[in-house]
Amino acid sequence: MKLGKVELCHFLQLIALFLCFSGMSQAELSRSRSKPYFQSGRSRTKRSWVWNQFFVLEEYMGSDPLYVGKLHSDVDKGDGSIKYILSGEGASSIFIIDENTGDIHATKRLDREEQAYYTLRAQALDRLTNKPVEPESEFVIKIQDINDNEPKFLDGPYTAGVPEMSPVGTSVVQVTATDADDPTYGNSARVVYSILQGQPYFSVEPKTGVIKTALPNMDREAKDQYLLVIQAKDMVGQNGGLSGTTSVTVTLTDVNDNPPRFPRRSYQYNVPESLPVASVVARIKAADADIGANAEMEYKIVDGDGLGIFKISVDKDTQEGIITIQKDLDFEAKTSYTLRIEAANKDADPRFLSLGPFSDTTTVKIIVEDVDEPPVFSSPLYPMEVSEATQVGNIIGTVAAHDPDSSNSPVRYSIDRNTDLERYFNIDANSGVITTAKSLDRETNAVHNITVLAMESQNPSQVGRGYVAITILDINDNAPEFAMDYETTVCENAQPGQVIQKISAVDKDEPSNGHQFYFSLTTDATNNHNFSLKDNKDNTASVLTRRNGFRRQEQSVYYLPIFIVDSGSPSLSSTNTLTIRVCDCDADGVAQTCNAEAYVLPAGLSTGALIAILACVLTLLVLILLIVTMRRRKKEPLIFDEERDIRENIVRYDDEGGGEEDTEAFDMAALRNLNVIRDTKTRRDVTPEIQFLSRPTFKSIPDNVIFREFIWERLKEADVDPCAPPYDSLQTYAFEGNGSVAESLSSLDSISSNSDQNYDYLSDWGPRFKRLADMYGTGPESLYS
């Protein structure tokens, strides 16, 4: 019978185990006689057991327990007097022993990958005495490996990258598979690698698992990703071995192997001449199949007639070339520009320079379009000067503007009045001559900044703006005056020649050489005997006393007129009066009091205090009179028209209801304050037996007394008047309804009816129902019997 490789391998393993077991049994029997063993009570040769390893194949799948080996002692005569005991790892649970024969069996399937060997102890006991007849001995049962585990890639699946255009044999990544079988026994754990998918682009080394490139010039732009399937097989790849697979995703990384190229050889763009500086004219882009840093561009203008007019920069996000304006465009000066632009990669790879230049050029033509432009002034700012003494209508200067378009439309001028609110200036609409319209004052406004508008005659919407700065030149038109309001005092005990005040002057004018003031006393004050003036020649002057013994009782205030002259041409002067008060001073010359009234008024209250007291008294009297008048007016009774009907509520019904209880007339008590409560209330349809013999008591507040009494007086008059309707209400019934005690009172029904209804009770309802009682009653006073 011809055996396969696997069956032959298993057969050889069984033969090896059989030979091992045979050798162990013979060694066991021979060694059991080598040493004596002593028991208590007698002397004999001791024996000791020395055990070799037992071997058991893993993954045994038979139905019967697997025979492992046999324990035997030469003391055992086969009569059943010896009992064998097994202990240690797996004893009784995995391994069992026949206590009579010493045969060891495995009762469960064993897995070497879970536990490779078991350590057990064997002992032979006398069955009767239960004493050992052999020393306890330890032995090992080793699990024999079989190829029952396939290789596994614990780190898979894998991802890796390799630069495009890499040479053959460039290492990509290494894969590793592990096999749980015993690497020291047989070939169960010896793995070899192979590639199942990914050829012919990649290969794998069988022993190391290193994946390498297998083709040259792999282009990322053609295909940038590959999926590989790698197999690992044990038993050195022989038939019958187990295998496992994993996937490897290989991505080609980019290199700069593609030069930039413009899609077109030329471009043309139209732009209006009014486009502001720094505006974008165009965007162009050179195509580059590379990505990332390998596709970064640099653009520059290498030739053309617009080098100073335009510039190009790169958009870092899109890698576009952005063309912008650097100077204003003028259709009348130049209608088109031509630019030659180059695009190049920032970082070129020297390995691929042989593929060609990594740059490209294109031509961009820019056409300038004409637009209607506003007039342009010949100067952005016109500085002008005019004296503040100039006459109205004098010419200050001229501005000029022109239409830059080819039509050269005439220009009209005007002043933006928002910049000349006071209308100091005018401008000639045709010539641009600026003249004064009002008198100018440098001290009010030294510089006038106005805006001049220039409009095209053919298109007034086109407006240009020019700026004029008019400086007002100063003339000496303001006289000097005191620099401040001086408060000058002189002590009563002042000595002659004493300086009591130092004065200075100011002038609103601003002469070119600065101010120079001259001080002197007026002609009238030159010969006074009290004070003198000294010009210090530094734009200041000093006031001095000429005598002593100033007394407030004689004169408390002195007025000193001072003459001030400036240095203008012509010079201007003014007279300023200095007020000097005589004061009582202490020993240091400090003024204490300067009022002369203290010497004139007698002791007691001053005039101001007396006036204040009288004013307070008059105010109090006026207030008292006002209060008394208001209280008197408040006590006067309200005047009412006696003939005015006080009834305030009229209720009208189209159908008569069930009697007067169907409606409630307006209660006049509501006109009173809510705090007023009537003590008694009578029926509206019955006159009280006591006809207001005494005034009812009310709860009210004092403020409502007059109004309340007036209303109740009118109510009393209505109650005693037999012709007045009940209270202040008038009811009109067009139809008698149900519910009335007297039923219908219709005259039509009364005439035709033979009713014997007695209406005498109407006499009890009061004087207001007397007429009805007379008409329908049966008494002697009845009109009808």
PDB file of C-alpha atoms in Angstrom, residues 301-310 334 336-341 363-364:
ATOM      1  CA  ILE A 301       6.411  88.434 -15.870  1.00  0.00           C
ATOM      2  CA  VAL A 302       9.478  87.823 -18.032  1.00  0.00           C
ATOM      3  CA  ASP A 303       8.711  90.158 -20.920  1.00  0.00           C
ATOM      4  CA  GLY A 304       6.171  92.621 -22.328  1.00  0.00           C
ATOM      5  CA  ASP A 305       5.255  96.300 -22.276  1.00  0.00           C
ATOM      6  CA  GLY A 306       3.340  96.182 -19.008  1.00  0.00           C
ATOM      7  CA  LEU A 307       6.163  95.399 -16.601  1.00  0.00           C
ATOM      8  CA  GLY A 308       5.641  98.559 -14.563  1.00  0.00           C
ATOM      9  CA  ILE A 309       1.861  98.580 -14.850  1.00  0.00           C
ATOM     10  CA  PHE A 310       1.018  95.027 -13.774  1.00  0.00           C
ATOM     11  CA  LYS A 334      -2.441 103.327 -24.089  1.00  0.00           C
ATOM     12  CA  SER A 336      -3.508  97.517 -24.667  1.00  0.00           C
ATOM     13  CA  TYR A 337      -0.638  95.724 -22.935  1.00  0.00           C
ATOM     14  CA  THR A 338       1.134  92.437 -23.683  1.00  0.00           C
ATOM     15  CA  LEU A 339       2.715  90.310 -20.946  1.00  0.00           C
ATOM     16  CA  ARG A 340       4.800  87.131 -21.230  1.00  0.00           C
ATOM     17  CA  ILE A 341       4.379  85.078 -18.070  1.00  0.00           C
ATOM     18  CA  THR A 363       1.187  85.303 -23.408  1.00  0.00           C
ATOM     19  CA  VAL A 364      -1.431  87.508 -21.755  1.00  0.00           C
TER      20      VAL A 364
END
